[in-house]
Structure formats: structure tokens, C-alpha cells
Coordinates of C-alpha atoms in Angstrom, one line a residue:
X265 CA -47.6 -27.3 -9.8
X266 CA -47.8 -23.7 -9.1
X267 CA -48.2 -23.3 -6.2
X268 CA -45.1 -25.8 -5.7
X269 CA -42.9 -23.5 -7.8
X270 CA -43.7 -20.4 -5.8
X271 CA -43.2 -21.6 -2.7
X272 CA -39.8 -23.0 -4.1
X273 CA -39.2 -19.3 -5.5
X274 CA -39.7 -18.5 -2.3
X275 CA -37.3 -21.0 -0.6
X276 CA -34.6 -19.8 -3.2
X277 CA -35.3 -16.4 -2.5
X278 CA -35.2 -16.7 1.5
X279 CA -32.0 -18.5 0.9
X280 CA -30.4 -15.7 -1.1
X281 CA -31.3 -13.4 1.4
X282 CA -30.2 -14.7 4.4
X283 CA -26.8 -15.6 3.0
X284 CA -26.6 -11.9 1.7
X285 CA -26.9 -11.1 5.5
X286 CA -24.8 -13.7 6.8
X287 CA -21.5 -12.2 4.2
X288 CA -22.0 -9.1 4.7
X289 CA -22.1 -9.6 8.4
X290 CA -19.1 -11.5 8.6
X291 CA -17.0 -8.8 6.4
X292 CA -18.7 -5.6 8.7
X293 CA -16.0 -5.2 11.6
X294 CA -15.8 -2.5 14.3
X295 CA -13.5 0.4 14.3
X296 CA -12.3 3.4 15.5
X297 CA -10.8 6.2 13.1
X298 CA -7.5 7.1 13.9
X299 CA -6.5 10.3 14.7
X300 CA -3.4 11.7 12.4
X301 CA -1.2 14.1 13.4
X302 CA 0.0 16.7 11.1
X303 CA 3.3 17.5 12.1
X304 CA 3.3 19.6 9.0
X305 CA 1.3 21.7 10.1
X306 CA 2.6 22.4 13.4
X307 CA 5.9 23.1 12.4
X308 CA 5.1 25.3 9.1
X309 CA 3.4 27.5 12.2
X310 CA 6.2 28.5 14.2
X311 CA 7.8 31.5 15.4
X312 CA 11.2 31.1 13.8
X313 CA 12.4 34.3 15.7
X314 CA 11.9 32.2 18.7
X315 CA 13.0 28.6 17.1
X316 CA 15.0 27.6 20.6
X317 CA 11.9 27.6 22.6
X318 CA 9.5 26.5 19.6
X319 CA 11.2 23.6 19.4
X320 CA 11.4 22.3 22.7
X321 CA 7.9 23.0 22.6
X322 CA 7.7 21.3 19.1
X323 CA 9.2 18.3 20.7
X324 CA 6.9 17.4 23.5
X325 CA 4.0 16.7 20.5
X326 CA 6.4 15.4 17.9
X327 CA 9.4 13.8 19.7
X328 CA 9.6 11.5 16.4
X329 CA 10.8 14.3 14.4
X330 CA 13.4 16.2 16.6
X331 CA 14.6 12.6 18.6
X332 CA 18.6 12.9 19.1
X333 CA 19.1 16.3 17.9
X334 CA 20.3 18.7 19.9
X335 CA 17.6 21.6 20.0
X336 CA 20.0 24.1 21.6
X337 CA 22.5 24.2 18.5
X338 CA 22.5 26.7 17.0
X339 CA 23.0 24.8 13.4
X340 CA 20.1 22.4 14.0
X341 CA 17.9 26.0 14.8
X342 CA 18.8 27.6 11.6
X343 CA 18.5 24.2 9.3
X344 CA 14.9 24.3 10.9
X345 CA 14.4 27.6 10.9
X346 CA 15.7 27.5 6.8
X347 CA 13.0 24.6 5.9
X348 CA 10.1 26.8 7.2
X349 CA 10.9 29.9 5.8
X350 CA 11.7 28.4 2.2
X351 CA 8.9 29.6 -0.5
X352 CA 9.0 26.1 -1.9
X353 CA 8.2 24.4 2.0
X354 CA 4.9 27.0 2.3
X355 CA 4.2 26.6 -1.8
X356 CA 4.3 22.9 -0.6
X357 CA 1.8 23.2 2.6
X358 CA -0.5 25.6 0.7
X359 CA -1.6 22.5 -1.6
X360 CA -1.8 20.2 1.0
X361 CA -4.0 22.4 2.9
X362 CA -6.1 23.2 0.2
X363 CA -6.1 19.0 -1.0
X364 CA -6.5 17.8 2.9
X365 CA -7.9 20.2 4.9
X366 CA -8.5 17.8 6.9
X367 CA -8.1 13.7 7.0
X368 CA -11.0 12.2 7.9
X369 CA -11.3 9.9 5.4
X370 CA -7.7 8.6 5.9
X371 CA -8.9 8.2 9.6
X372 CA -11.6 6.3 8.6
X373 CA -9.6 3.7 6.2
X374 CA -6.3 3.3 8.6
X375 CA -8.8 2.8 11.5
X376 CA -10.7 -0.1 9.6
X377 CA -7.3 -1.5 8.3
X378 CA -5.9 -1.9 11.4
X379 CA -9.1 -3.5 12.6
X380 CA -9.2 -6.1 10.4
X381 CA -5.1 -6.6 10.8
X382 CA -5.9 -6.9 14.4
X383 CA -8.5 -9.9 13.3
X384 CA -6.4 -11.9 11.3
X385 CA -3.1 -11.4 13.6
X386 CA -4.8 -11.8 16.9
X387 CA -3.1 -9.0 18.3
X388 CA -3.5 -5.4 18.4
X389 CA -1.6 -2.8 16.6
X390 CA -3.2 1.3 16.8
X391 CA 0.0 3.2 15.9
X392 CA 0.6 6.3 15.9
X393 CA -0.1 8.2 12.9
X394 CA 2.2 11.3 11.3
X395 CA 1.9 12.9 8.4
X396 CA 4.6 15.5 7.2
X397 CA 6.5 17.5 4.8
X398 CA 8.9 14.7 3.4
X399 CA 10.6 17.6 0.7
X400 CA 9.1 15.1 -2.4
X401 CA 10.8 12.0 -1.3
X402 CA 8.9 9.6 -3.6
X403 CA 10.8 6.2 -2.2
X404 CA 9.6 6.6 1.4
X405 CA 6.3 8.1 0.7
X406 CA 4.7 5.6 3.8
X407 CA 7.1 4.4 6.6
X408 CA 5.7 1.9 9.3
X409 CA 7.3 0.9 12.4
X410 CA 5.4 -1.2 14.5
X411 CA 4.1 1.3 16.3
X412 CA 4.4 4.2 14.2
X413 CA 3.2 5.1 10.8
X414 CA 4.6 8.1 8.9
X415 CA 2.9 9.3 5.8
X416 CA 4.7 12.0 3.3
X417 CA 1.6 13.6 2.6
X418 CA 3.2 15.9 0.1
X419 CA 3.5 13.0 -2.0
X420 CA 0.1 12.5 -2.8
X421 CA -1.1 15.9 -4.3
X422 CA -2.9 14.4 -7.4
X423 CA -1.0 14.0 -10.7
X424 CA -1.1 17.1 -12.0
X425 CA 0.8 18.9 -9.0
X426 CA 3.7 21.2 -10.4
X427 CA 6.3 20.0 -7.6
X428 CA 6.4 16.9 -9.2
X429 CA 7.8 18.4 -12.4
X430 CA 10.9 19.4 -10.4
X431 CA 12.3 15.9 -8.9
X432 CA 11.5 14.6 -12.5
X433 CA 8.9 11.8 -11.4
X434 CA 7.3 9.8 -14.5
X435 CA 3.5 10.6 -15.6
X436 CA 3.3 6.2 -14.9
X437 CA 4.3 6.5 -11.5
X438 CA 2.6 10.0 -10.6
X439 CA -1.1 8.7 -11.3
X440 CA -0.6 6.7 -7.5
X441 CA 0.4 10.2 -5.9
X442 CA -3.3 11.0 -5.4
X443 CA -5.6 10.3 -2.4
X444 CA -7.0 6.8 -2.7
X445 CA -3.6 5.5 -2.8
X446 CA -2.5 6.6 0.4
X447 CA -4.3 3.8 2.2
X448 CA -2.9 1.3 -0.1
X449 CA 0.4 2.5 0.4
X450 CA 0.2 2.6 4.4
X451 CA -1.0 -1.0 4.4
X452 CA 1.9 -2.4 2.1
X453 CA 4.2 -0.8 4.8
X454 CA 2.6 -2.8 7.2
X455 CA 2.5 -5.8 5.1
X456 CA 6.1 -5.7 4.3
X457 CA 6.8 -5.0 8.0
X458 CA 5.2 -8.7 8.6
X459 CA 7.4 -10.2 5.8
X460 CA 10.4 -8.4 6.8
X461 CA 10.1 -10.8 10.5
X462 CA 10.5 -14.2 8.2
X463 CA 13.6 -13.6 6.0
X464 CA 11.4 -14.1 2.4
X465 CA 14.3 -15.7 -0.4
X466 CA 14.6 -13.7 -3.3
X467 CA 17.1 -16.3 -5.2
X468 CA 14.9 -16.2 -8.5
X469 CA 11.7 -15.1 -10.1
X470 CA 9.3 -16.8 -8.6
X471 CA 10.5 -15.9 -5.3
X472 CA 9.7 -12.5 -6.8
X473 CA 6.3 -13.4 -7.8
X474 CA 4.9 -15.4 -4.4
X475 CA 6.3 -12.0 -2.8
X476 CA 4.8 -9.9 -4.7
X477 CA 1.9 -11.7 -4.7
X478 CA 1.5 -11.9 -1.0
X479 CA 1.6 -8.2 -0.5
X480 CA -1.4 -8.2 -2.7
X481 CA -3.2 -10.6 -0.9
X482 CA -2.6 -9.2 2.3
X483 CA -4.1 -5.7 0.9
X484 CA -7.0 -7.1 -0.5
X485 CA -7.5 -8.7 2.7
X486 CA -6.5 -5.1 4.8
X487 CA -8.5 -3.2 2.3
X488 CA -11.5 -5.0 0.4
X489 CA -13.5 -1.9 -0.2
X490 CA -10.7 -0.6 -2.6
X491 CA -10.8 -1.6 -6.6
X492 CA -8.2 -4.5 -7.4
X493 CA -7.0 -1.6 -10.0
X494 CA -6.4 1.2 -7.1
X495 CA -4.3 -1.9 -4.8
X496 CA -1.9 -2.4 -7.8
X497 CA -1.4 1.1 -8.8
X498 CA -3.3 0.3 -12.4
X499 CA -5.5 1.9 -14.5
X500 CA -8.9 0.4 -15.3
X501 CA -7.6 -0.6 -18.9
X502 CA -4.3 -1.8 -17.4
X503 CA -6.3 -4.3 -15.1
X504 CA -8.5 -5.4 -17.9
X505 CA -5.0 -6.1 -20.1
X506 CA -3.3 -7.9 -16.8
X507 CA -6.7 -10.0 -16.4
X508 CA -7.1 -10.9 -20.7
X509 CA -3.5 -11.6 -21.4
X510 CA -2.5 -13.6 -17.8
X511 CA -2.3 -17.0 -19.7
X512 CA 0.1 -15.4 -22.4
X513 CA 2.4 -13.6 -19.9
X514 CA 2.5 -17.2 -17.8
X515 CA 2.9 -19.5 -20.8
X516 CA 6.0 -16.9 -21.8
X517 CA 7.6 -17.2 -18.4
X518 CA 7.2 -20.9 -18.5
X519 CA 8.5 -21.5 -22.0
X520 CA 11.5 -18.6 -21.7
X521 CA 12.6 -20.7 -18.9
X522 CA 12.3 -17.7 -16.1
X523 CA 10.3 -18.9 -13.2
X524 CA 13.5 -20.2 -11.7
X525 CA 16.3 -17.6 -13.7
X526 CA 18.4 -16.0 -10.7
X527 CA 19.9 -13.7 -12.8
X528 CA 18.0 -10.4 -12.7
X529 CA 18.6 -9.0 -15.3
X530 CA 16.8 -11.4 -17.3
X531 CA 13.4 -10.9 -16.0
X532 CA 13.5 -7.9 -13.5
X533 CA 11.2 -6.3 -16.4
X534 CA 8.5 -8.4 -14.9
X535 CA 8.7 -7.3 -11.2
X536 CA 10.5 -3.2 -11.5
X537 CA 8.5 -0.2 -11.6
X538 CA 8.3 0.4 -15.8
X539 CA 5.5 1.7 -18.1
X540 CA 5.1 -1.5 -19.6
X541 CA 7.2 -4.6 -20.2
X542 CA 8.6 -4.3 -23.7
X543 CA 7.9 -7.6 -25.1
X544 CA 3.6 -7.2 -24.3
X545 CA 2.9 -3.7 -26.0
X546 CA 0.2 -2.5 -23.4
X547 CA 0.9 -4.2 -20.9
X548 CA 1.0 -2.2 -17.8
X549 CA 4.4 -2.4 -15.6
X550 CA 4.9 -4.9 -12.8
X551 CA 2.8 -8.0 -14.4
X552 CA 4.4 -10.0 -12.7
X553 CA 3.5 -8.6 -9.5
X554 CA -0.7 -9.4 -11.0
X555 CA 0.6 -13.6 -11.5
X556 CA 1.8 -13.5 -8.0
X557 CA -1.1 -12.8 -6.9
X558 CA -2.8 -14.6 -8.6
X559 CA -1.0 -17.4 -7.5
X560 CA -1.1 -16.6 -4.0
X561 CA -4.6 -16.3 -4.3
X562 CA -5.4 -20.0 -5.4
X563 CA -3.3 -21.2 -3.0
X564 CA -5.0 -19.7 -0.5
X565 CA -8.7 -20.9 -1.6
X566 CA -6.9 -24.7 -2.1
X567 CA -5.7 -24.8 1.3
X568 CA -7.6 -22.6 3.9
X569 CA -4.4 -21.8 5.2
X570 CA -4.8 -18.3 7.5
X571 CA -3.0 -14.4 6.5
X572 CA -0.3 -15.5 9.1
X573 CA 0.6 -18.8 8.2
X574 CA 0.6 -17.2 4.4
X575 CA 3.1 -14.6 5.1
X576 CA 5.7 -17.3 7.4
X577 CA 5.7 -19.4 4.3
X578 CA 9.1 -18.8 2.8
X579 CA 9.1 -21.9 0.0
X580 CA 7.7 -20.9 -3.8
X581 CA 8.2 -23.7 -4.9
X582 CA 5.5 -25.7 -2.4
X583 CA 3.0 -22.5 -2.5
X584 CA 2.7 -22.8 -6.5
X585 CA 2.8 -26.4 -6.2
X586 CA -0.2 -26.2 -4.0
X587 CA -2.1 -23.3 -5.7
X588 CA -2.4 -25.7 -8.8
X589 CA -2.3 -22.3 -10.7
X590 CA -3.3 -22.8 -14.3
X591 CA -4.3 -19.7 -15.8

């Protein structure tokens, strides 16, 4: 009887292990890092008592930057020539220097994105990558268009960074100015690029939520490495309030009557950047953005349907219908 249970041990064991191989096999994927360039940098470094010919020269590395201006005028020179001779430009490049001396890292993560983007799409996208001095423009920290990706790496100097004092930027929105949330941020670009090619209605909340929702499915698909907490801009504790409290927050939609409210006024508390939504003290801003996904994400495991498919279907309605979601 043993001897019977060990070799079943065994069995189980041998079992464990080869699936163990199996998953982690299936989630490895081959990539290249992709190389960033730091038009920062490059233009922080040039002679501005030569700015004609430095940026004609400027312009055959970046032509992103300097496309349709004329590099001769003398108005465009000196706005140029202004911006890299401004204390606050080089106080700016000094902390990005000494945060990212270099971006390896973000190299690495992009590369591996894109790789499994290229997986699920069946096509291949390897964009160009900029990062720059973007003067603290929190609403277009990451832009990506299709074959370029531009990254504001001044917006992601840690939390702490004195710049941000000066354009007035709340302490609940600073903690995702830091480094593991460029990554996240460069991916949601791309995912919102995909939505942006099937018109997504936005007639009520729960349009709001299956949107919302899908963006978070798509990064936890891009990016599966990164904590659930780092992909929706939480803290740990905020996460741990989102996951206890997901029945109440549900069973208050459904009983207020909001799921299908058009007015947004009424429930734009759920979905807009805030430190908490006022009726759940604790809660962290943007719950609904955590049902969403949630939703999303049993509707996915219910019908097997593929990342593509996901983001081309435009009715709520049928995608909570078929998630069964009960929280």
C-alpha cells in the first residue's frame, strides 16, 4: 500500500512538473530590446551659436521633432535656441540624466511588449522609439502612432521631483510619474490606438466600464510580469480595497440604477482620475475602471474569444451578458 502511494506521489509530482514546464514555456517569447532614442539629449547638446546648421543636422536623426518647420527662420532658431538655454530645460535634463542614465530596462520591456502584441495581432509593429523633453506635459506623457512611440521622459522623475510642484500635479496622480509606470503607460497608448480603429460607444457607464476594462486586459496581456497594482496606477492597499469591496461597489451601481445612466455627471466619479470616490471612504479613484476589468476578464475565460476579436467588440451589453459576472 506503500509502495502504491509513492509511486502515485510520484505520478502527481511528474505531473506538476511537467505542466510547470509546459506554462512557463508557452508564456517565454523571444525578443529584441528596442533601442530609444533620446532626442533630449541630442538637442540639450547643441551649439546654439550655430543653431541654423545644428538643426539641419538635428533633423536628419530626429525629423519627428523639427517636421514642417522652417529651420532657416530666424524665429523658429531663437524659440529653439530659448528652450535649450533655459535654466529650467538643463535643471530638467540634469534629473533625467541622473534617474536614466541610460534605458535599458525600458528597452527590454517595450521589446517584449511588442513581442507578444505581435503574437496576438499576427502582425508586426517595432516602432520607433523617442523620448524627450515634453516641458511637464502630464496629459500626453506617452504618444503612439503606429509606427512611432514618444515617451515624455520628464514625466516620470519619481514622486518626489520638485518640477512637479510647479504645474500643480496632485500627490494621487504623481505616485505613476516613476519608472515602472512608463511601460504601462506606452502600452495603454498602443492599446487605445487599437480601440481608436473600431469606433468604441461611450453612451453610458457601462460602455465606460467594458472600455476601461479592456485596456486592462490588453495590458495584462502586453505586460504580465508587472503587478495588477503597478497596471492600474494603485497602491498595494488600494488594490486590496478594489479586490474586498468589488461586490459592494457593483451591488451600488446596480441598485443606484447607473450601469445604463448617460448622464455623466452622475457617475463620472467612478471612471475620472480622483483620490477616491466619495461615497466608499478608501476607495482608491477610478473603481470602476478595476469592475471593468473584471468584467472583461470573465468574459474572456467564458468564451475563448482572442485579444483582437476582444477589442472589435463594440456591444456592453452582450460582453457582460456573456461574462456572467457576479462578483
Amino acid at each position: 500500500m506503500i509502495k502504491k502511494t509513492l509511486y502515485i506521489s510520484f505520478a502527481v509530482i511528474a505531473v506538476l512538473i511537467l505542466l510547470s514546464i509546459f506554462f512557463k514555456k508557452r508564456d517565454d517569447i523571444k525578443f529584441s530590446p528596442i533601442p530609444i532614442k533620446r532626442y533630449e539629449i541630442t538637442l540639450m547638446s547643441i551649439d546654439t551659436n550655430r543653431i541654423g546648421e545644428e538643426l539641419h543636422r538635428l533633423y536628419e536623426e530626429f525629423p519627428l521633432f523639427l517636421e514642417g518647420a522652417d529651420l532657416d527662420d530666424l524665429n523658429n532658431q531663437r524659440q529653439i535656441s530659448d528652450f535649450v538655454r533655459d535654466p529650467r530645460s538643463k535643471d530638467l535634463l540634469d534629473d533625467i540624466l541622473e534617474k536614466y542614465p541610460d534605458l535599458n530596462f525600458l528597452e527590454s520591456a517595450l521589446g517584449e511588449s511588442l513581442a507578444r502584441f505581435n503574437r496576438s495581432f499576427g502582425r508586426e509593429i517595432i516602432p520607433t522609439i523617442y523620448t524627450y523633453i515634453s516641458y511637464l506635459d502630464y496629459d500626453n506623457r506617452v504618444i503612439f502612432m503606429d509606427s512611432v512611440l514618444v515617451i515624455a521622459i520628464d514625466m516620470y522623475l519619481g514622486v518626489d521631483n520638485e518640477h512637479y510642484n510647479s504645474v500643480a500635479i496632485p500627490m494621487y496622480m504623481r505616485m505613476r510619474l516613476d519608472e515602472p509606470f512608463i511601460s504601462v503607460d506606452g502600452m495603454r497608448a498602443v492599446a487605445h490606438y487599437e480601440l481608436e480603429k473600431t469606433p468604441q460607444p461611450l453612451q453610458n457607464l457601462l460602455d465606460h466600464l467594458i472600455l476601461h476594462g479592456k485596456v486592462a486586459y490588453f495590458l495584462e496581456q502586453m505586460l504580465p510580469k508587472t503587478d495588477l497594482a503597478i497596471r492600474f496606477g494603485y497602491t498595494p492597499e488600494q488594490l486590496v480595497w478594489a479586490k474586498k469591496n468589488e461586490k459592494t461597489v457593483w451591488a451600488y451601481l446596480v441598485g443606484e440604477k447607473l450601469l445604463y445612466e448617460q448622464n455623466a455627471f452622475k457617475y463620472r466619479a467612478f471612471v475620472s482620475e480622483s483620490p477616491t470616490v466619495q461615497m466608499f471612504p478608501g476607495s482608491p479613484g477610478r473603481i470602476g475602471h478595476y469592475l471593468g476589468y473584471r468584467i472583461v476578464k470573465k468574459y474572456m475565460e467564458n468564451t475563448g474569444k482572442t485579444l483582437p476579436e476582444l477589442l472589435t467588440e463594440t456591444d456592453s451589453q452582450e460582453i457582460l451578458k456573456l461574462s456572467n459576472y457576479r462578483p
